[in-house]
Every structure is written in C-alpha cells, then in structure tokens.
C-alpha positions as protocol buffer text, in pm:
chain_id: "A"
residue {
  index: 1
  type: MET
  ca { x: -2086 y: -521 z: -1594 }
}
residue {
  index: 2
  type: LYS
  ca { x: -1964 y: -170 z: -1545 }
}
residue {
  index: 3
  type: ARG
  ca { x: -1686 y: -300 z: -1311 }
}
residue {
  index: 4
  type: LEU
  ca { x: -1591 y: -566 z: -1562 }
}
residue {
  index: 5
  type: ALA
  ca { x: -1563 y: -304 z: -1828 }
}
residue {
  index: 6
  type: VAL
  ca { x: -1349 y: -88 z: -1609 }
}
residue {
  index: 7
  type: PHE
  ca { x: -1129 y: -381 z: -1534 }
}
residue {
  index: 8
  type: PHE
  ca { x: -1067 y: -437 z: -1900 }
}
residue {
  index: 9
  type: VAL
  ca { x: -1001 y: -73 z: -1975 }
}
residue {
  index: 10
  type: PHE
  ca { x: -730 y: -55 z: -1706 }
}
residue {
  index: 11
  type: LEU
  ca { x: -587 y: -396 z: -1823 }
}
residue {
  index: 12
  type: LEU
  ca { x: -563 y: -265 z: -2177 }
}
residue {
  index: 13
  type: LEU
  ca { x: -393 y: 52 z: -2054 }
}
residue {
  index: 14
  type: GLY
  ca { x: -154 y: -165 z: -1858 }
}
residue {
  index: 15
  type: LEU
  ca { x: -73 y: -380 z: -2167 }
}
residue {
  index: 16
  type: VAL
  ca { x: -3 y: -66 z: -2374 }
}
residue {
  index: 17
  type: LEU
  ca { x: 230 y: 58 z: -2117 }
}
residue {
  index: 18
  type: PHE
  ca { x: 397 y: -270 z: -2068 }
}
residue {
  index: 19
  type: PHE
  ca { x: 474 y: -317 z: -2445 }
}
residue {
  index: 20
  type: TRP
  ca { x: 589 y: 48 z: -2467 }
}
residue {
  index: 21
  type: ALA
  ca { x: 838 y: -13 z: -2187 }
}
residue {
  index: 22
  type: LEU
  ca { x: 964 y: -342 z: -2355 }
}
residue {
  index: 23
  type: LYS
  ca { x: 1008 y: -161 z: -2692 }
}
residue {
  index: 24
  type: ASN
  ca { x: 1206 y: 123 z: -2529 }
}
residue {
  index: 25
  type: ALA
  ca { x: 1412 y: -97 z: -2306 }
}
residue {
  index: 26
  type: GLY
  ca { x: 1490 y: -341 z: -2581 }
}
residue {
  index: 27
  type: LEU
  ca { x: 1396 y: -706 z: -2567 }
}
residue {
  index: 28
  type: ALA
  ca { x: 1750 y: -824 z: -2622 }
}
residue {
  index: 29
  type: GLY
  ca { x: 1879 y: -623 z: -2338 }
}
residue {
  index: 30
  type: ILE
  ca { x: 1604 y: -749 z: -2106 }
}
residue {
  index: 31
  type: ALA
  ca { x: 1658 y: -1107 z: -2200 }
}
residue {
  index: 32
  type: ALA
  ca { x: 2034 y: -1074 z: -2132 }
}
residue {
  index: 33
  type: ILE
  ca { x: 1981 y: -924 z: -1780 }
}
residue {
  index: 34
  type: LEU
  ca { x: 1707 y: -1190 z: -1695 }
}
residue {
  index: 35
  type: SER
  ca { x: 1953 y: -1469 z: -1813 }
}
residue {
  index: 36
  type: ARG
  ca { x: 2205 y: -1365 z: -1537 }
}
residue {
  index: 37
  type: PHE
  ca { x: 1926 y: -1367 z: -1270 }
}
residue {
  index: 38
  type: SER
  ca { x: 1938 y: -1702 z: -1088 }
}
residue {
  index: 39
  type: PHE
  ca { x: 1667 y: -1899 z: -927 }
}
residue {
  index: 40
  type: SER
  ca { x: 1822 y: -1861 z: -577 }
}
residue {
  index: 41
  type: GLN
  ca { x: 1806 y: -1484 z: -627 }
}
residue {
  index: 42
  type: GLY
  ca { x: 1445 y: -1493 z: -729 }
}
residue {
  index: 43
  type: LEU
  ca { x: 1374 y: -1711 z: -416 }
}
residue {
  index: 44
  type: ALA
  ca { x: 1542 y: -1439 z: -195 }
}
residue {
  index: 45
  type: ILE
  ca { x: 1337 y: -1176 z: -344 }
}
residue {
  index: 46
  type: PHE
  ca { x: 1021 y: -1375 z: -290 }
}
residue {
  index: 47
  type: CYS
  ca { x: 1120 y: -1436 z: 71 }
}
residue {
  index: 48
  type: LEU
  ca { x: 1161 y: -1062 z: 123 }
}
residue {
  index: 49
  type: THR
  ca { x: 817 y: -1012 z: -22 }
}
residue {
  index: 50
  type: LEU
  ca { x: 677 y: -1278 z: 221 }
}
residue {
  index: 51
  type: LEU
  ca { x: 860 y: -1103 z: 504 }
}
residue {
  index: 52
  type: SER
  ca { x: 697 y: -761 z: 411 }
}
residue {
  index: 53
  type: PHE
  ca { x: 352 y: -931 z: 401 }
}
residue {
  index: 54
  type: ALA
  ca { x: 424 y: -1093 z: 739 }
}
residue {
  index: 55
  type: VAL
  ca { x: 515 y: -757 z: 897 }
}
residue {
  index: 56
  type: GLU
  ca { x: 201 y: -612 z: 758 }
}
residue {
  index: 57
  type: ASN
  ca { x: 0 y: -899 z: 903 }
}
residue {
  index: 58
  type: TRP
  ca { x: 158 y: -845 z: 1231 }
}
residue {
  index: 59
  type: LYS
  ca { x: 62 y: -473 z: 1229 }
}
residue {
  index: 60
  type: TRP
  ca { x: -308 y: -578 z: 1153 }
}
residue {
  index: 61
  type: GLN
  ca { x: -292 y: -820 z: 1444 }
}
residue {
  index: 62
  type: LEU
  ca { x: -174 y: -535 z: 1676 }
}
residue {
  index: 63
  type: VAL
  ca { x: -451 y: -313 z: 1559 }
}
residue {
  index: 64
  type: LEU
  ca { x: -725 y: -584 z: 1622 }
}
residue {
  index: 65
  type: LYS
  ca { x: -562 y: -655 z: 1963 }
}
residue {
  index: 66
  type: SER
  ca { x: -618 y: -281 z: 2051 }
}
residue {
  index: 67
  type: GLN
  ca { x: -981 y: -332 z: 1987 }
}
residue {
  index: 68
  type: GLY
  ca { x: -1015 y: -625 z: 2208 }
}
residue {
  index: 69
  type: VAL
  ca { x: -998 y: -888 z: 1921 }
}
residue {
  index: 70
  type: ARG
  ca { x: -728 y: -1142 z: 1990 }
}
residue {
  index: 71
  type: LEU
  ca { x: -661 y: -1364 z: 1703 }
}
residue {
  index: 72
  type: SER
  ca { x: -344 y: -1551 z: 1637 }
}
residue {
  index: 73
  type: PHE
  ca { x: -100 y: -1445 z: 1369 }
}
residue {
  index: 74
  type: LEU
  ca { x: -169 y: -1764 z: 1170 }
}
residue {
  index: 75
  type: LYS
  ca { x: -540 y: -1723 z: 1179 }
}
residue {
  index: 76
  type: LEU
  ca { x: -518 y: -1385 z: 1017 }
}
residue {
  index: 77
  type: VAL
  ca { x: -284 y: -1500 z: 736 }
}
residue {
  index: 78
  type: PRO
  ca { x: -545 y: -1659 z: 508 }
}
residue {
  index: 79
  type: ILE
  ca { x: -782 y: -1356 z: 541 }
}
residue {
  index: 80
  type: HIS
  ca { x: -503 y: -1107 z: 481 }
}
residue {
  index: 81
  type: CYS
  ca { x: -359 y: -1306 z: 191 }
}
residue {
  index: 82
  type: ALA
  ca { x: -708 y: -1332 z: 26 }
}
residue {
  index: 83
  type: SER
  ca { x: -750 y: -963 z: 61 }
}
residue {
  index: 84
  type: PHE
  ca { x: -413 y: -897 z: -91 }
}
residue {
  index: 85
  type: GLY
  ca { x: -503 y: -1116 z: -382 }
}
residue {
  index: 86
  type: VAL
  ca { x: -829 y: -932 z: -457 }
}
residue {
  index: 87
  type: ASN
  ca { x: -667 y: -589 z: -419 }
}
residue {
  index: 88
  type: TYR
  ca { x: -359 y: -672 z: -629 }
}
residue {
  index: 89
  type: LEU
  ca { x: -538 y: -846 z: -918 }
}
residue {
  index: 90
  type: ALA
  ca { x: -852 y: -627 z: -923 }
}
residue {
  index: 91
  type: PRO
  ca { x: -760 y: -281 z: -758 }
}
residue {
  index: 92
  type: MET
  ca { x: -1051 y: -110 z: -919 }
}
residue {
  index: 93
  type: LEU
  ca { x: -1312 y: -301 z: -711 }
}
residue {
  index: 94
  type: LEU
  ca { x: -1338 y: -8 z: -477 }
}
residue {
  index: 95
  type: ALA
  ca { x: -1170 y: -155 z: -166 }
}
residue {
  index: 96
  type: GLY
  ca { x: -1320 y: -508 z: -228 }
}
residue {
  index: 97
  type: GLY
  ca { x: -1023 y: -665 z: -57 }
}
residue {
  index: 98
  type: GLU
  ca { x: -1076 y: -449 z: 258 }
}
residue {
  index: 99
  type: VAL
  ca { x: -1450 y: -535 z: 271 }
}
residue {
  index: 100
  type: SER
  ca { x: -1352 y: -907 z: 226 }
}
residue {
  index: 101
  type: ARG
  ca { x: -1133 y: -888 z: 528 }
}
residue {
  index: 102
  type: GLY
  ca { x: -1427 y: -747 z: 730 }
}
residue {
  index: 103
  type: TYR
  ca { x: -1663 y: -1011 z: 603 }
}
residue {
  index: 104
  type: PHE
  ca { x: -1436 y: -1312 z: 671 }
}
residue {
  index: 105
  type: LEU
  ca { x: -1355 y: -1180 z: 1024 }
}
residue {
  index: 106
  type: ASN
  ca { x: -1729 y: -1152 z: 1085 }
}
residue {
  index: 107
  type: SER
  ca { x: -1827 y: -1476 z: 934 }
}
residue {
  index: 108
  type: LYS
  ca { x: -1542 y: -1691 z: 1066 }
}
residue {
  index: 109
  type: TYR
  ca { x: -1467 y: -1529 z: 1409 }
}
residue {
  index: 110
  type: ASN
  ca { x: -1783 y: -1323 z: 1477 }
}
residue {
  index: 111
  type: VAL
  ca { x: -1583 y: -997 z: 1488 }
}
residue {
  index: 112
  type: PRO
  ca { x: -1827 y: -706 z: 1465 }
}
residue {
  index: 113
  type: TRP
  ca { x: -1830 y: -531 z: 1126 }
}
residue {
  index: 114
  type: SER
  ca { x: -1718 y: -202 z: 1284 }
}
residue {
  index: 115
  type: LYS
  ca { x: -1414 y: -345 z: 1446 }
}
residue {
  index: 116
  type: GLY
  ca { x: -1318 y: -551 z: 1132 }
}
residue {
  index: 117
  type: ILE
  ca { x: -1348 y: -273 z: 876 }
}
residue {
  index: 118
  type: SER
  ca { x: -1200 y: -12 z: 1112 }
}
residue {
  index: 119
  type: SER
  ca { x: -898 y: -237 z: 1175 }
}
residue {
  index: 120
  type: VAL
  ca { x: -833 y: -241 z: 795 }
}
residue {
  index: 121
  type: VAL
  ca { x: -887 y: 133 z: 759 }
}
residue {
  index: 122
  type: ILE
  ca { x: -641 y: 206 z: 1038 }
}
residue {
  index: 123
  type: SER
  ca { x: -386 y: -34 z: 894 }
}
residue {
  index: 124
  type: ARG
  ca { x: -431 y: 136 z: 556 }
}
residue {
  index: 125
  type: VAL
  ca { x: -398 y: 482 z: 697 }
}
residue {
  index: 126
  type: LEU
  ca { x: -73 y: 393 z: 881 }
}
residue {
  index: 127
  type: SER
  ca { x: 73 y: 235 z: 560 }
}
residue {
  index: 128
  type: TRP
  ca { x: -7 y: 517 z: 331 }
}
residue {
  index: 129
  type: THR
  ca { x: 106 y: 769 z: 579 }
}
residue {
  index: 130
  type: VAL
  ca { x: 453 y: 611 z: 558 }
}
residue {
  index: 131
  type: ASN
  ca { x: 424 y: 541 z: 185 }
}
residue {
  index: 132
  type: LEU
  ca { x: 338 y: 904 z: 100 }
}
residue {
  index: 133
  type: ILE
  ca { x: 631 y: 1031 z: 299 }
}
residue {
  index: 134
  type: VAL
  ca { x: 860 y: 791 z: 110 }
}
residue {
  index: 135
  type: ILE
  ca { x: 699 y: 905 z: -223 }
}
residue {
  index: 136
  type: PHE
  ca { x: 756 y: 1273 z: -150 }
}
residue {
  index: 137
  type: PHE
  ca { x: 1111 y: 1224 z: -4 }
}
residue {
  index: 138
  type: GLY
  ca { x: 1202 y: 999 z: -299 }
}
residue {
  index: 139
  type: LEU
  ca { x: 1079 y: 1258 z: -560 }
}
residue {
  index: 140
  type: TYR
  ca { x: 1276 y: 1529 z: -377 }
}
residue {
  index: 141
  type: LEU
  ca { x: 1595 y: 1318 z: -386 }
}
residue {
  index: 142
  type: PHE
  ca { x: 1541 y: 1222 z: -743 }
}
residue {
  index: 143
  type: PHE
  ca { x: 1498 y: 1578 z: -871 }
}
residue {
  index: 144
  type: SER
  ca { x: 1772 y: 1721 z: -640 }
}
residue {
  index: 145
  type: ARG
  ca { x: 2026 y: 1514 z: -833 }
}
residue {
  index: 146
  type: PHE
  ca { x: 1983 y: 1724 z: -1148 }
}
residue {
  index: 147
  type: SER
  ca { x: 2131 y: 2075 z: -1144 }
}
residue {
  index: 148
  type: PHE
  ca { x: 1927 y: 2166 z: -1455 }
}
residue {
  index: 149
  type: PHE
  ca { x: 1602 y: 2173 z: -1246 }
}
residue {
  index: 150
  type: PRO
  ca { x: 1520 y: 2527 z: -1147 }
}
residue {
  index: 151
  type: LYS
  ca { x: 1548 y: 2618 z: -779 }
}
residue {
  index: 152
  type: ASN
  ca { x: 1177 y: 2709 z: -773 }
}
residue {
  index: 153
  type: ILE
  ca { x: 1079 y: 2350 z: -854 }
}
residue {
  index: 154
  type: MET
  ca { x: 1302 y: 2217 z: -579 }
}
residue {
  index: 155
  type: LEU
  ca { x: 1153 y: 2474 z: -334 }
}
residue {
  index: 156
  type: PHE
  ca { x: 801 y: 2356 z: -446 }
}
residue {
  index: 157
  type: LEU
  ca { x: 887 y: 1992 z: -382 }
}
residue {
  index: 158
  type: GLY
  ca { x: 1041 y: 2080 z: -56 }
}
residue {
  index: 159
  type: GLY
  ca { x: 740 y: 2286 z: 30 }
}
residue {
  index: 160
  type: GLY
  ca { x: 500 y: 2008 z: -74 }
}
residue {
  index: 161
  type: LEU
  ca { x: 687 y: 1760 z: 164 }
}
residue {
  index: 162
  type: ALA
  ca { x: 666 y: 2023 z: 446 }
}
residue {
  index: 163
  type: VAL
  ca { x: 283 y: 2081 z: 382 }
}
residue {
  index: 164
  type: PHE
  ca { x: 218 y: 1709 z: 363 }
}
residue {
  index: 165
  type: THR
  ca { x: 406 y: 1662 z: 695 }
}
residue {
  index: 166
  type: ALA
  ca { x: 207 y: 1934 z: 844 }
}
residue {
  index: 167
  type: VAL
  ca { x: -118 y: 1781 z: 736 }
}
residue {
  index: 168
  type: ILE
  ca { x: -22 y: 1452 z: 896 }
}
residue {
  index: 169
  type: VAL
  ca { x: 77 y: 1623 z: 1217 }
}
residue {
  index: 170
  type: ILE
  ca { x: -258 y: 1813 z: 1228 }
}
residue {
  index: 171
  type: PHE
  ca { x: -453 y: 1496 z: 1156 }
}
residue {
  index: 172
  type: HIS
  ca { x: -285 y: 1314 z: 1435 }
}
residue {
  index: 173
  type: PHE
  ca { x: -309 y: 1615 z: 1663 }
}
residue {
  index: 174
  type: TYR
  ca { x: -687 y: 1618 z: 1598 }
}
residue {
  index: 175
  type: SER
  ca { x: -713 y: 1249 z: 1653 }
}
residue {
  index: 176
  type: PHE
  ca { x: -515 y: 1273 z: 1980 }
}
residue {
  index: 177
  type: ARG
  ca { x: -752 y: 1533 z: 2127 }
}
residue {
  index: 178
  type: SER
  ca { x: -988 y: 1432 z: 2416 }
}
residue {
  index: 179
  type: SER
  ca { x: -1281 y: 1233 z: 2288 }
}
residue {
  index: 180
  type: LYS
  ca { x: -1536 y: 1425 z: 2521 }
}
residue {
  index: 181
  type: ASN
  ca { x: -1675 y: 1604 z: 2215 }
}
residue {
  index: 182
  type: GLU
  ca { x: -1782 y: 1366 z: 1938 }
}
residue {
  index: 183
  type: LYS
  ca { x: -1533 y: 1376 z: 1648 }
}
residue {
  index: 184
  type: SER
  ca { x: -1663 y: 1283 z: 1310 }
}
residue {
  index: 185
  type: PHE
  ca { x: -1599 y: 1364 z: 941 }
}
residue {
  index: 186
  type: LEU
  ca { x: -1910 y: 1165 z: 831 }
}
residue {
  index: 187
  type: ARG
  ca { x: -2141 y: 1404 z: 1000 }
}
residue {
  index: 188
  type: PHE
  ca { x: -2040 y: 1666 z: 732 }
}
residue {
  index: 189
  type: LEU
  ca { x: -2191 y: 1418 z: 466 }
}
residue {
  index: 190
  type: PRO
  ca { x: -2563 y: 1489 z: 482 }
}
residue {
  index: 191
  type: LEU
  ca { x: -2684 y: 1172 z: 312 }
}
residue {
  index: 192
  type: ILE
  ca { x: -2512 y: 948 z: 565 }
}
residue {
  index: 193
  type: SER
  ca { x: -2611 y: 1159 z: 858 }
}
residue {
  index: 194
  type: ARG
  ca { x: -2972 y: 1166 z: 754 }
}
residue {
  index: 195
  type: ARG
  ca { x: -2984 y: 792 z: 689 }
}
residue {
  index: 196
  type: ARG
  ca { x: -2834 y: 734 z: 1045 }
}
residue {
  index: 197
  type: GLU
  ca { x: -3113 y: 944 z: 1179 }
}
residue {
  index: 198
  type: GLN
  ca { x: -3366 y: 734 z: 995 }
}
residue {
  index: 199
  type: GLY
  ca { x: -3230 y: 420 z: 1141 }
}
residue {
  index: 200
  type: GLY
  ca { x: -3021 y: 302 z: 846 }
}
residue {
  index: 201
  type: LYS
  ca { x: -2801 y: 10 z: 952 }
}
residue {
  index: 202
  type: VAL
  ca { x: -2522 y: 77 z: 690 }
}
residue {
  index: 203
  type: SER
  ca { x: -2487 y: 448 z: 805 }
}
residue {
  index: 204
  type: ALA
  ca { x: -2496 y: 343 z: 1177 }
}
residue {
  index: 205
  type: ARG
  ca { x: -2211 y: 97 z: 1099 }
}
residue {
  index: 206
  type: ALA
  ca { x: -2015 y: 370 z: 914 }
}
residue {
  index: 207
  type: PHE
  ca { x: -2034 y: 590 z: 1228 }
}
residue {
  index: 208
  type: GLU
  ca { x: -1933 y: 307 z: 1449 }
}
residue {
  index: 209
  type: THR
  ca { x: -1638 y: 233 z: 1225 }
}
residue {
  index: 210
  type: GLU
  ca { x: -1528 y: 593 z: 1222 }
}
residue {
  index: 211
  type: LYS
  ca { x: -1547 y: 600 z: 1609 }
}
residue {
  index: 212
  type: GLU
  ca { x: -1324 y: 289 z: 1623 }
}
residue {
  index: 213
  type: VAL
  ca { x: -1072 y: 459 z: 1389 }
}
residue {
  index: 214
  type: PHE
  ca { x: -1053 y: 776 z: 1604 }
}
residue {
  index: 215
  type: ALA
  ca { x: -1036 y: 560 z: 1922 }
}
residue {
  index: 216
  type: PHE
  ca { x: -704 y: 400 z: 1795 }
}
residue {
  index: 217
  type: PHE
  ca { x: -524 y: 729 z: 1711 }
}
residue {
  index: 218
  type: LYS
  ca { x: -452 y: 829 z: 2063 }
}
residue {
  index: 219
  type: ALA
  ca { x: -115 y: 935 z: 2195 }
}
residue {
  index: 220
  type: GLY
  ca { x: -161 y: 723 z: 2504 }
}
residue {
  index: 221
  type: ASN
  ca { x: -242 y: 417 z: 2306 }
}
residue {
  index: 222
  type: VAL
  ca { x: 53 y: 192 z: 2321 }
}
residue {
  index: 223
  type: PHE
  ca { x: -73 y: -17 z: 2027 }
}
residue {
  index: 224
  type: PHE
  ca { x: -71 y: 301 z: 1803 }
}
residue {
  index: 225
  type: TRP
  ca { x: 308 y: 352 z: 1852 }
}
residue {
  index: 226
  type: GLN
  ca { x: 373 y: -17 z: 1805 }
}
residue {
  index: 227
  type: ALA
  ca { x: 179 y: -19 z: 1481 }
}
residue {
  index: 228
  type: VAL
  ca { x: 374 y: 299 z: 1365 }
}
residue {
  index: 229
  type: ALA
  ca { x: 699 y: 124 z: 1446 }
}
residue {
  index: 230
  type: VAL
  ca { x: 587 y: -192 z: 1248 }
}
residue {
  index: 231
  type: SER
  ca { x: 478 y: 24 z: 953 }
}
residue {
  index: 232
  type: LEU
  ca { x: 832 y: 179 z: 937 }
}
residue {
  index: 233
  type: ALA
  ca { x: 971 y: -174 z: 960 }
}
residue {
  index: 234
  type: LYS
  ca { x: 763 y: -286 z: 660 }
}
residue {
  index: 235
  type: THR
  ca { x: 896 y: 13 z: 463 }
}
residue {
  index: 236
  type: ALA
  ca { x: 1249 y: -68 z: 559 }
}
residue {
  index: 237
  type: VAL
  ca { x: 1198 y: -434 z: 429 }
}
residue {
  index: 238
  type: ILE
  ca { x: 1065 y: -292 z: 93 }
}
residue {
  index: 239
  type: ILE
  ca { x: 1372 y: -66 z: 59 }
}
residue {
  index: 240
  type: LEU
  ca { x: 1602 y: -358 z: 151 }
}
residue {
  index: 241
  type: ARG
  ca { x: 1438 y: -570 z: -115 }
}
residue {
  index: 242
  type: ALA
  ca { x: 1483 y: -309 z: -375 }
}
residue {
  index: 243
  type: TRP
  ca { x: 1847 y: -256 z: -281 }
}
residue {
  index: 244
  type: ILE
  ca { x: 1924 y: -626 z: -288 }
}
residue {
  index: 245
  type: LEU
  ca { x: 1737 y: -677 z: -622 }
}
residue {
  index: 246
  type: ILE
  ca { x: 1929 y: -390 z: -783 }
}
residue {
  index: 247
  type: GLY
  ca { x: 2251 y: -546 z: -646 }
}
residue {
  index: 248
  type: PHE
  ca { x: 2156 y: -877 z: -799 }
}
residue {
  index: 249
  type: LEU
  ca { x: 2111 y: -701 z: -1126 }
}
residue {
  index: 250
  type: GLY
  ca { x: 2481 y: -567 z: -1114 }
}
residue {
  index: 251
  type: GLN
  ca { x: 2418 y: -219 z: -963 }
}
residue {
  index: 252
  type: TRP
  ca { x: 2496 y: -181 z: -581 }
}
residue {
  index: 253
  type: LEU
  ca { x: 2366 y: 160 z: -476 }
}
residue {
  index: 254
  type: GLY
  ca { x: 2364 y: 367 z: -174 }
}
residue {
  index: 255
  type: PRO
  ca { x: 2042 y: 369 z: 35 }
}
residue {
  index: 256
  type: LEU
  ca { x: 1953 y: 736 z: -66 }
}
residue {
  index: 257
  type: THR
  ca { x: 1960 y: 632 z: -434 }
}
residue {
  index: 258
  type: VAL
  ca { x: 1725 y: 331 z: -376 }
}
residue {
  index: 259
  type: VAL
  ca { x: 1460 y: 544 z: -192 }
}
residue {
  index: 260
  type: PRO
  ca { x: 1356 y: 728 z: -508 }
}
residue {
  index: 261
  type: LEU
  ca { x: 1308 y: 404 z: -691 }
}
residue {
  index: 262
  type: VAL
  ca { x: 1095 y: 269 z: -411 }
}
residue {
  index: 263
  type: GLY
  ca { x: 904 y: 604 z: -409 }
}
residue {
  index: 264
  type: PHE
  ca { x: 820 y: 577 z: -781 }
}
residue {
  index: 265
  type: SER
  ca { x: 724 y: 199 z: -726 }
}
residue {
  index: 266
  type: LEU
  ca { x: 485 y: 305 z: -451 }
}
residue {
  index: 267
  type: LEU
  ca { x: 354 y: 585 z: -660 }
}
residue {
  index: 268
  type: THR
  ca { x: 251 y: 350 z: -938 }
}
residue {
  index: 269
  type: ALA
  ca { x: 54 y: 147 z: -697 }
}
residue {
  index: 270
  type: LEU
  ca { x: -200 y: 446 z: -678 }
}
residue {
  index: 271
  type: ILE
  ca { x: -294 y: 370 z: -1041 }
}
residue {
  index: 272
  type: PRO
  ca { x: -570 y: 101 z: -1038 }
}
residue {
  index: 273
  type: ILE
  ca { x: -404 y: -124 z: -1301 }
}
residue {
  index: 274
  type: PRO
  ca { x: -420 y: -508 z: -1234 }
}
residue {
  index: 275
  type: ALA
  ca { x: -100 y: -615 z: -1086 }
}
residue {
  index: 276
  type: ASN
  ca { x: 50 y: -281 z: -1174 }
}
residue {
  index: 277
  type: LEU
  ca { x: 101 y: -424 z: -1522 }
}
residue {
  index: 278
  type: GLY
  ca { x: 295 y: -177 z: -1741 }
}
residue {
  index: 279
  type: SER
  ca { x: 278 y: 116 z: -1502 }
}
residue {
  index: 280
  type: GLN
  ca { x: 579 y: -24 z: -1304 }
}
residue {
  index: 281
  type: GLU
  ca { x: 778 y: -106 z: -1621 }
}
residue {
  index: 282
  type: ALA
  ca { x: 708 y: 232 z: -1788 }
}
residue {
  index: 283
  type: VAL
  ca { x: 799 y: 434 z: -1480 }
}
residue {
  index: 284
  type: GLN
  ca { x: 1099 y: 237 z: -1381 }
}
residue {
  index: 285
  type: THR
  ca { x: 1229 y: 213 z: -1743 }
}
residue {
  index: 286
  type: VAL
  ca { x: 1237 y: 594 z: -1755 }
}
residue {
  index: 287
  type: VAL
  ca { x: 1369 y: 653 z: -1393 }
}
residue {
  index: 288
  type: PHE
  ca { x: 1646 y: 388 z: -1423 }
}
residue {
  index: 289
  type: ASN
  ca { x: 1751 y: 534 z: -1760 }
}
residue {
  index: 290
  type: VAL
  ca { x: 1770 y: 894 z: -1612 }
}
residue {
  index: 291
  type: LEU
  ca { x: 1971 y: 771 z: -1325 }
}
residue {
  index: 292
  type: GLY
  ca { x: 2218 y: 607 z: -1564 }
}
residue {
  index: 293
  type: LEU
  ca { x: 2129 y: 251 z: -1454 }
}
residue {
  index: 294
  type: GLY
  ca { x: 1989 y: 137 z: -1788 }
}
residue {
  index: 295
  type: ALA
  ca { x: 1633 y: 117 z: -1915 }
}
residue {
  index: 296
  type: GLY
  ca { x: 1660 y: -263 z: -1943 }
}
residue {
  index: 297
  type: THR
  ca { x: 1760 y: -290 z: -1570 }
}
residue {
  index: 298
  type: GLY
  ca { x: 1452 y: -84 z: -1481 }
}
residue {
  index: 299
  type: ALA
  ca { x: 1218 y: -303 z: -1677 }
}
residue {
  index: 300
  type: VAL
  ca { x: 1366 y: -618 z: -1529 }
}
residue {
  index: 301
  type: PHE
  ca { x: 1353 y: -468 z: -1177 }
}
residue {
  index: 302
  type: ALA
  ca { x: 973 y: -409 z: -1223 }
}
residue {
  index: 303
  type: ILE
  ca { x: 914 y: -752 z: -1373 }
}
residue {
  index: 304
  type: ILE
  ca { x: 1086 y: -943 z: -1096 }
}
residue {
  index: 305
  type: ILE
  ca { x: 905 y: -741 z: -820 }
}
residue {
  index: 306
  type: ARG
  ca { x: 576 y: -819 z: -992 }
}
residue {
  index: 307
  type: ALA
  ca { x: 666 y: -1190 z: -1030 }
}
residue {
  index: 308
  type: ALA
  ca { x: 714 y: -1217 z: -651 }
}
residue {
  index: 309
  type: GLU
  ca { x: 396 y: -1021 z: -566 }
}
residue {
  index: 310
  type: LEU
  ca { x: 195 y: -1211 z: -834 }
}
residue {
  index: 311
  type: ALA
  ca { x: 298 y: -1539 z: -662 }
}
residue {
  index: 312
  type: LEU
  ca { x: 167 y: -1424 z: -330 }
}
residue {
  index: 313
  type: ALA
  ca { x: -146 y: -1279 z: -509 }
}
residue {
  index: 314
  type: PHE
  ca { x: -226 y: -1619 z: -658 }
}
residue {
  index: 315
  type: ILE
  ca { x: -187 y: -1784 z: -316 }
}
residue {
  index: 316
  type: GLY
  ca { x: -438 y: -1532 z: -201 }
}
residue {
  index: 317
  type: VAL
  ca { x: -683 y: -1640 z: -472 }
}
residue {
  index: 318
  type: LEU
  ca { x: -662 y: -1995 z: -342 }
}
residue {
  index: 319
  type: PHE
  ca { x: -747 y: -1865 z: 14 }
}
residue {
  index: 320
  type: VAL
  ca { x: -1046 y: -1671 z: -136 }
}
residue {
  index: 321
  type: LEU
  ca { x: -1171 y: -1996 z: -297 }
}
residue {
  index: 322
  type: LYS
  ca { x: -1126 y: -2182 z: 30 }
}
residue {
  index: 323
  type: LEU
  ca { x: -1283 y: -1919 z: 247 }
}
residue {
  index: 324
  type: GLY
  ca { x: -1579 y: -1857 z: 3 }
}
residue {
  index: 325
  type: VAL
  ca { x: -1614 y: -1611 z: -266 }
}
C-alpha cells in the first residue's frame, strides 16, 4: 500500500508539471508544431529508440558473457524489455526492474542470482558513468553560453566536472587493483556483515554479487573495455536521436548544442516520476526557451521522446505478462 501511495504521489507531481509546461508553452503552439510532425518522422524516432535499446541489450549480453553465461541476444530481449517496462512505468519500485531481470534469468535459464543481479548492476554502473559525464558536460556547455553567469559559477561547474571525473578514475583504479585482498563496500555495513556471519542467505548473495561486480572491473578484462565502448555507442545514438528530432521540428543544431538538451533529459530520469511525465516537459520547455528554440518546441520534443519510449515500455509490459508477474 505504501508503494502504491508513493506511485500516485509522484504521478500527481508529474501531472502538475505536465499541465504547467503545457500552459507555459501554449496549447496552440504545441498543436501547430505537432501538426507538422509526420508519421514517418515518428517512426524514425521510434527506430532510433529501438536501436538504443538494442545496443544496451548487447552490452548486457557482453557482461553476462564475461561471467560465463552465454545467452543469445534474442533470448535476452524479452527479459530486458520487461525490465525496461517496469522501471519506466514504475521507477519508484526500488530497482524492481533489475530484480526482475535476475529472477527471470534464474527461473528460465538457471543463471545464479549473484551473476544475474551483478550483471544488471554492472550494466547500470557503466550506463550512469557515461550519463553523468554527459549531464555535467551538458550543464557546463549550457551555462557557458551566457555571459551574465558569474565566473565563479563557471569555475564551480568546471570543478564539479573535474571532481566527478576524479571520483570515477579513483573508483576504477580501486576496482583494477589486484584482488589478493578482499575488496568490499558491504563489509562496512554492520547489519549485512553480521547476517552473513550468522548464515543469512540474502546477505551471502549480496557479497557474492559484489564480488562478481568487482571481478568485472579489471583493466585486463577485454569485456570491460568492450562494454565501455558499447555504453558510449548507446549515448551517441541518444544524442543522434535528439539531433534528428530537433531537426524534424525545424531546428537543425550543432552537436554541442544538442548535448545540453540530452544532459537535461538524462537528469530528469533521476526523478522517480512514472514515464518522466511532466518532468521532461517542464525542464525542456524552460531550456528550449532559454536557448531561443521556443518553449513549444521543447514541450513537443519531450512528448515525442516519451511517446517512443512508452511504446517500448508497453511492449515490455506484454513480456512481463508472458514471462510471469
């Protein structure tokens, strides 16, 4: 009941933001822009969304392959799509989609829980490492366009990007170190450590999962570098999708102008609102307006991206029903 209440609270917040964005962008302007958007253009955006999903699925397959789990690309598609549907439509379920991936891998293909869950964690870490770099870089590019922002703010943003990069480097350096000494963050959590000592199965699985995660992040692991390259490829597809969509809406921009828009889009994904409803429109309406692209264009940009992702999410729901709730 509590999770259901949280779902409706965030859904209500999303609706408030959505109608605020529509009001500020103007319904007439939004309708006029949408009327010029063709079905073939929408199909192209959906195909690019499918391509980004396929690249992400490929990365997950690589991670599993590094763990000795060899499953075909097509066998992973239903599980991955079902997970995407859960996460997209109900992001407040505390990684429910990720857990479902581990469950379906275990139930259908007898993949150990530690390998199934760790593969999803690794995939997420790689994705959000790249995503956060895009967010920070996009914010820096956005604010650097305006001379009225004080230099100390620009230095703060640049410093934040540098610090974040340093944290990523330190994390991977720590991961790349020799595994002769046991590495663990969970051992600093007394409750989990104590339960493992008492023979708790869940705690034992948590440590096994963590061990699998650290085992992947090795400089000599060729799958790690392949997965990093694929993560970058997915980000490139997302930026390409945004660039093409803005062009369809009548604004052909340079790549460095598109990056901030993608950065803000990724930033809103951190807010656990179902389907990013309202958060995307509210943010992009403001950002597009500030950049002189028009608030209506920003609202339509967010609506079309969501429409493509919603179509994929609903396909995922069908897979959830087929695989078993």
